[in-house]
Short mmCIF file of C-alpha atoms in Angstrom, two decimals:
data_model
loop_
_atom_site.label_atom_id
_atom_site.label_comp_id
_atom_site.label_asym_id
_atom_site.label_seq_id
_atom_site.Cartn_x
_atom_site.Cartn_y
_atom_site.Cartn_z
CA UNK A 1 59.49 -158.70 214.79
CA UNK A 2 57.15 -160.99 216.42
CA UNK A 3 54.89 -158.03 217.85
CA UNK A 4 54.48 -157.35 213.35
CA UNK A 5 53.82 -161.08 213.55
CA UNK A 6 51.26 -161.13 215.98
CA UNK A 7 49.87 -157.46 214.40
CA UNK A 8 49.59 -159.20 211.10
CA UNK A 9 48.13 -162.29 212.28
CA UNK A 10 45.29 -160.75 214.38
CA UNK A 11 44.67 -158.40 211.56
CA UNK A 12 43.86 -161.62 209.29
CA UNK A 13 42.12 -162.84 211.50
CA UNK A 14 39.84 -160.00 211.78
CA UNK A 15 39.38 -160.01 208.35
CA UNK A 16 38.47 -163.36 208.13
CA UNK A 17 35.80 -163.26 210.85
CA UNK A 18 34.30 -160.29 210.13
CA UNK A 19 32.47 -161.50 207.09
CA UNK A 20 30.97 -164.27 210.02
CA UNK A 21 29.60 -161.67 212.33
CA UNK A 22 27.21 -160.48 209.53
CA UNK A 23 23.24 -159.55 210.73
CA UNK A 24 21.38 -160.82 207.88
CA UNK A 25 21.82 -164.18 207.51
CA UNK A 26 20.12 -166.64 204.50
CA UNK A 27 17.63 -169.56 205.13
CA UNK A 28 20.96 -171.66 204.99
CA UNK A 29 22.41 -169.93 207.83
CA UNK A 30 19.28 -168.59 210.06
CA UNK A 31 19.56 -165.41 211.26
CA UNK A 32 20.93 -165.75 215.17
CA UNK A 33 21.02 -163.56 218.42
CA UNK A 34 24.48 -162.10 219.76
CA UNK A 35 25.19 -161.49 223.32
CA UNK A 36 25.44 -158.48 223.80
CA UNK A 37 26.40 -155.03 220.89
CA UNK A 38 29.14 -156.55 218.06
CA UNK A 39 31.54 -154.86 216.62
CA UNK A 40 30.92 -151.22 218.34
CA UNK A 41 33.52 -148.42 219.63
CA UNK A 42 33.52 -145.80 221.81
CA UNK A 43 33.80 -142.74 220.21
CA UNK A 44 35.89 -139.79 221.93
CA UNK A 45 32.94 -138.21 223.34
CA UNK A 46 32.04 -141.78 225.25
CA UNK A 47 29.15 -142.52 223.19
CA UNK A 48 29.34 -146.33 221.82
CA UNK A 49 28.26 -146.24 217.89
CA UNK A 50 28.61 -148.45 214.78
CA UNK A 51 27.56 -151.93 216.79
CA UNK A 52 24.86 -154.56 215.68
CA UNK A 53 23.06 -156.63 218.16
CA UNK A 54 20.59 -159.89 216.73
CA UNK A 55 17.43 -160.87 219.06
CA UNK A 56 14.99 -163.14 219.27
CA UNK A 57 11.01 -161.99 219.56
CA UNK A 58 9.87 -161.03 223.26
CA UNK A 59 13.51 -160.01 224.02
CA UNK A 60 14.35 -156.48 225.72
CA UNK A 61 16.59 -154.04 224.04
CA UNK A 62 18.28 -151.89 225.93
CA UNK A 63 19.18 -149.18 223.17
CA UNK A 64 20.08 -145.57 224.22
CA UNK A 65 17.21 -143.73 225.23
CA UNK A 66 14.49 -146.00 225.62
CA UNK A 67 14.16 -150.11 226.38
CA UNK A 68 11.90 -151.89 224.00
CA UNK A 69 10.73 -155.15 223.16
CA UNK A 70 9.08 -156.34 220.55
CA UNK A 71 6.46 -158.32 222.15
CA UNK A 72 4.53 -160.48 219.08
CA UNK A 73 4.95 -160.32 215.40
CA UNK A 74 1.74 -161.56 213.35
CA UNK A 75 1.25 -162.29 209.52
CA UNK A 76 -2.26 -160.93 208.97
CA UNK A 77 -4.36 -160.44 205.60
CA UNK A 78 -6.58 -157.59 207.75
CA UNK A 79 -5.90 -155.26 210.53
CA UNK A 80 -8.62 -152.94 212.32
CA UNK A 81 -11.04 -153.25 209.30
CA UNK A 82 -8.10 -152.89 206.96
CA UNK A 83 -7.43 -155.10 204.14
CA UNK A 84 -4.48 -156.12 202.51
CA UNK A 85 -4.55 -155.50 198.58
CA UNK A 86 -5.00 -158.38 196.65
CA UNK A 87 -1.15 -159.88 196.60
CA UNK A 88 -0.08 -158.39 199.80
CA UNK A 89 0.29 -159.56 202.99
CA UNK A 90 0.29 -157.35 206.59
CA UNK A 91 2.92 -157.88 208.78
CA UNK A 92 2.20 -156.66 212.40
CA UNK A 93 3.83 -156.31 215.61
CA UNK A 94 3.54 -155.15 219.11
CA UNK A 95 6.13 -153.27 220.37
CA UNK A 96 6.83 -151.72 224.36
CA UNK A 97 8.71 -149.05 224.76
CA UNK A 98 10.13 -147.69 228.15
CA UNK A 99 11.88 -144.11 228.39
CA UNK A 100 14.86 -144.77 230.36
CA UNK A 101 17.04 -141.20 229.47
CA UNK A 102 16.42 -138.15 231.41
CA UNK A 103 14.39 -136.48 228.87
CA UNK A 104 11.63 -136.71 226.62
CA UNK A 105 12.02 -139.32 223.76
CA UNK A 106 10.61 -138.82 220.14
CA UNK A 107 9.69 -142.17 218.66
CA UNK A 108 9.31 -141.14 214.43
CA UNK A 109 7.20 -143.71 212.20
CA UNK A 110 10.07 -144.66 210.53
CA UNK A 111 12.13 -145.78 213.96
CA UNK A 112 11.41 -149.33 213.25
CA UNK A 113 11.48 -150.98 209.40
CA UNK A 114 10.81 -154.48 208.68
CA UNK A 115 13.73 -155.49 206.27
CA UNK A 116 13.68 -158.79 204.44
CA UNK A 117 16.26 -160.44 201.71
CA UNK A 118 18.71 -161.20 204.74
CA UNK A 119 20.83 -163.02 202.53
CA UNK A 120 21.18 -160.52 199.55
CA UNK A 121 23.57 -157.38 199.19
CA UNK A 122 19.85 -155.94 197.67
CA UNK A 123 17.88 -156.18 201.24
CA UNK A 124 14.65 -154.73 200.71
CA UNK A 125 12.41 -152.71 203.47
CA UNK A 126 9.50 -150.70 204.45
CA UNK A 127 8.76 -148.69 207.42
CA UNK A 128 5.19 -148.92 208.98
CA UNK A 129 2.30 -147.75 207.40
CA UNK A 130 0.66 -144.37 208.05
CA UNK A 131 -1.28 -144.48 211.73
CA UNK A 132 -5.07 -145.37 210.99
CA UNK A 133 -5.74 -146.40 214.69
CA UNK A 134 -4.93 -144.97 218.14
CA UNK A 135 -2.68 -147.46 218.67
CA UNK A 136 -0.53 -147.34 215.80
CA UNK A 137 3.05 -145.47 215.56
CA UNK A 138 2.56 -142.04 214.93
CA UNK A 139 5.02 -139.54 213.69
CA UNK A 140 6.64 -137.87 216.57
CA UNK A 141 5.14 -139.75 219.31
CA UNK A 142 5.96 -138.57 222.46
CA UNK A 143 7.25 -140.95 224.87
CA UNK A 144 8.13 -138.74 228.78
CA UNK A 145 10.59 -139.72 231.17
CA UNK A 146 10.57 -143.02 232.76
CA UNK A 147 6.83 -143.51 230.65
CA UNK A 148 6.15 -146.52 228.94
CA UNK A 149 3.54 -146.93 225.73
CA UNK A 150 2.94 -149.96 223.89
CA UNK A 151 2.31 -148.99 220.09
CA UNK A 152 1.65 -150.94 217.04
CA UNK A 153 3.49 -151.19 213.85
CA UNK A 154 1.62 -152.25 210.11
CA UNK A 155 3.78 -153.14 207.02
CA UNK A 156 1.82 -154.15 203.67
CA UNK A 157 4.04 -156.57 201.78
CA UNK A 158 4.20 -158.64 199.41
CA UNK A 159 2.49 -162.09 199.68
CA UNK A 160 5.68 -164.28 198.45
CA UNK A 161 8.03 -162.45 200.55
CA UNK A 162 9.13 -164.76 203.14
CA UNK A 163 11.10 -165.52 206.74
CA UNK A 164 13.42 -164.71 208.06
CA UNK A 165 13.10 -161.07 208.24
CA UNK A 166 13.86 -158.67 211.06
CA UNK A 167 12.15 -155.43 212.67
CA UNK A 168 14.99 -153.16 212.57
CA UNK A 169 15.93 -150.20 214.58
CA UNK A 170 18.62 -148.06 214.37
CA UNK A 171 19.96 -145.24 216.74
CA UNK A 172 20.50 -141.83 215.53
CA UNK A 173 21.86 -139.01 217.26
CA UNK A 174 20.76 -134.84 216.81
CA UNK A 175 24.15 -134.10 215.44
CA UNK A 176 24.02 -136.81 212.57
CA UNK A 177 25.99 -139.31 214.44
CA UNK A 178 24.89 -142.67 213.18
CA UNK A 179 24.36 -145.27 216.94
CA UNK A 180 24.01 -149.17 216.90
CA UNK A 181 21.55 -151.22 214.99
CA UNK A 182 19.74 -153.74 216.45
CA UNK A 183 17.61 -156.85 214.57
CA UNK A 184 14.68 -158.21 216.07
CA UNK A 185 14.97 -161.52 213.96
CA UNK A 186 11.25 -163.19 212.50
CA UNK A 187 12.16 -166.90 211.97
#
C-alpha cells in the first residue's frame, strides 16, 4: 500500500512539474538554460530521443553528430547588399559546426529555424533564407569527419516581432526517429 502511495504521489508530482520544464517561456518568465538534455529516454536501441535542452548565445551543443555553437545573433535591416522589405527585419547568426561522428554529416537549410511566440501554443517560425552568399547555409552542406565550417544563417521577419526567440535545432534520425531539441535562447 504505501509503494501505490509513493507511485501515486510521484506520478502527481510529475504532472505538476512538467508543465514547469516547458522551452518557450513568455517575457514574464524569460526563457532559461537547463543543465544538461530534460526530459529524454533511452530508447531500446541506446539512442537518447524526445529531450529539450535551453542555451544561452556562444554556448556549445553537443548534439549527436556534430558540436555547434551559435556564436553571435544580429538584428540587421541589410545583409551582403541585401535589403530587408519595407516592414521586415533580418535576423542573422553565426553558427560553428564541428563533425564529431564517424561519418560524413549533412547539414539541410532547414536544420536550424528561428521560432518566436515562446509564450503561445501558436509559436510561429521560419527557417533561413535561400543561400545568396558563400557563406550562407546551403542545402545539403557537407560537413566530413572531424571538419569544422562556420556558416551563416538569414531569416526575414517581421519588424514588430520581438525577443525572446530561439534558433532551434532538432535531431532527426534516417529511419524517422524524431532526437532531442535544443533552443539557443535570443533574450
Amino acid at each position: 500500500m504505501k509503494n501505490i502511495k509513493k507511485s501515486i504521489i510521484l506520478t502527481s508530482s510529475l504532472f505538476l512539474l512538467s508543465g514547469c520544464a516547458l522551452p518557450f517561456q513568455s517575457n514574464k518568465y524569460p526563457a532559461w538554460t537547463t543543465k544538461g538534455l530534460l526530459e529524454s529516454y533511452t530508447l531500446v536501441d541506446g539512442r537518447t530521443v524526445d529531450g529539450w535542452m535551453g542555451l544561452e548565445v556562444g554556448t556549445k551543443v553537443s548534439a549527436k553528430w556534430y558540436d555547434f555553437t551559435v556564436n553571435n545573433i544580429e538584428e540587421l535591416s541589410e545583409y551582403s547588399n541585401y535589403k530587408a522589405s519595407n516592414d521586415k527585419k533580418l535576423i542573422h547568426a553565426t553558427i560553428t559546426i564541428t563533425n564529431t561522428s564517424d561519418k560524413d554529416v549533412y547539414i539541410f537549410d532547414g536544420d536550424f529555424a528561428l521560432v518566436w511566440n515562446l509564450d503561445s501554443e501558436e509559436r510561429k517560425y521560419v527557417t533561413s533564407m535561400d543561400a545568396f552568399t558563400d557563406t550562407m547555409l546551403k542545402n545539403e552542406t557537407v560537413i566530413k569527419v572531424g571538419e569544422t565550417k562556420t556558416i551563416d544563417t538569414v531569416y526575414e521577419i517581421d519588424k514588430n516581432i520581438e525577443k525572446p526567440m530561439a534558433i532551434y535545432y532538432y535531431e532527426q534520425y534516417s529511419d524517422g526517429q524524431k532526437g532531442n531539441k535544443y533552443y539557443i535562447y535570443i533574450k
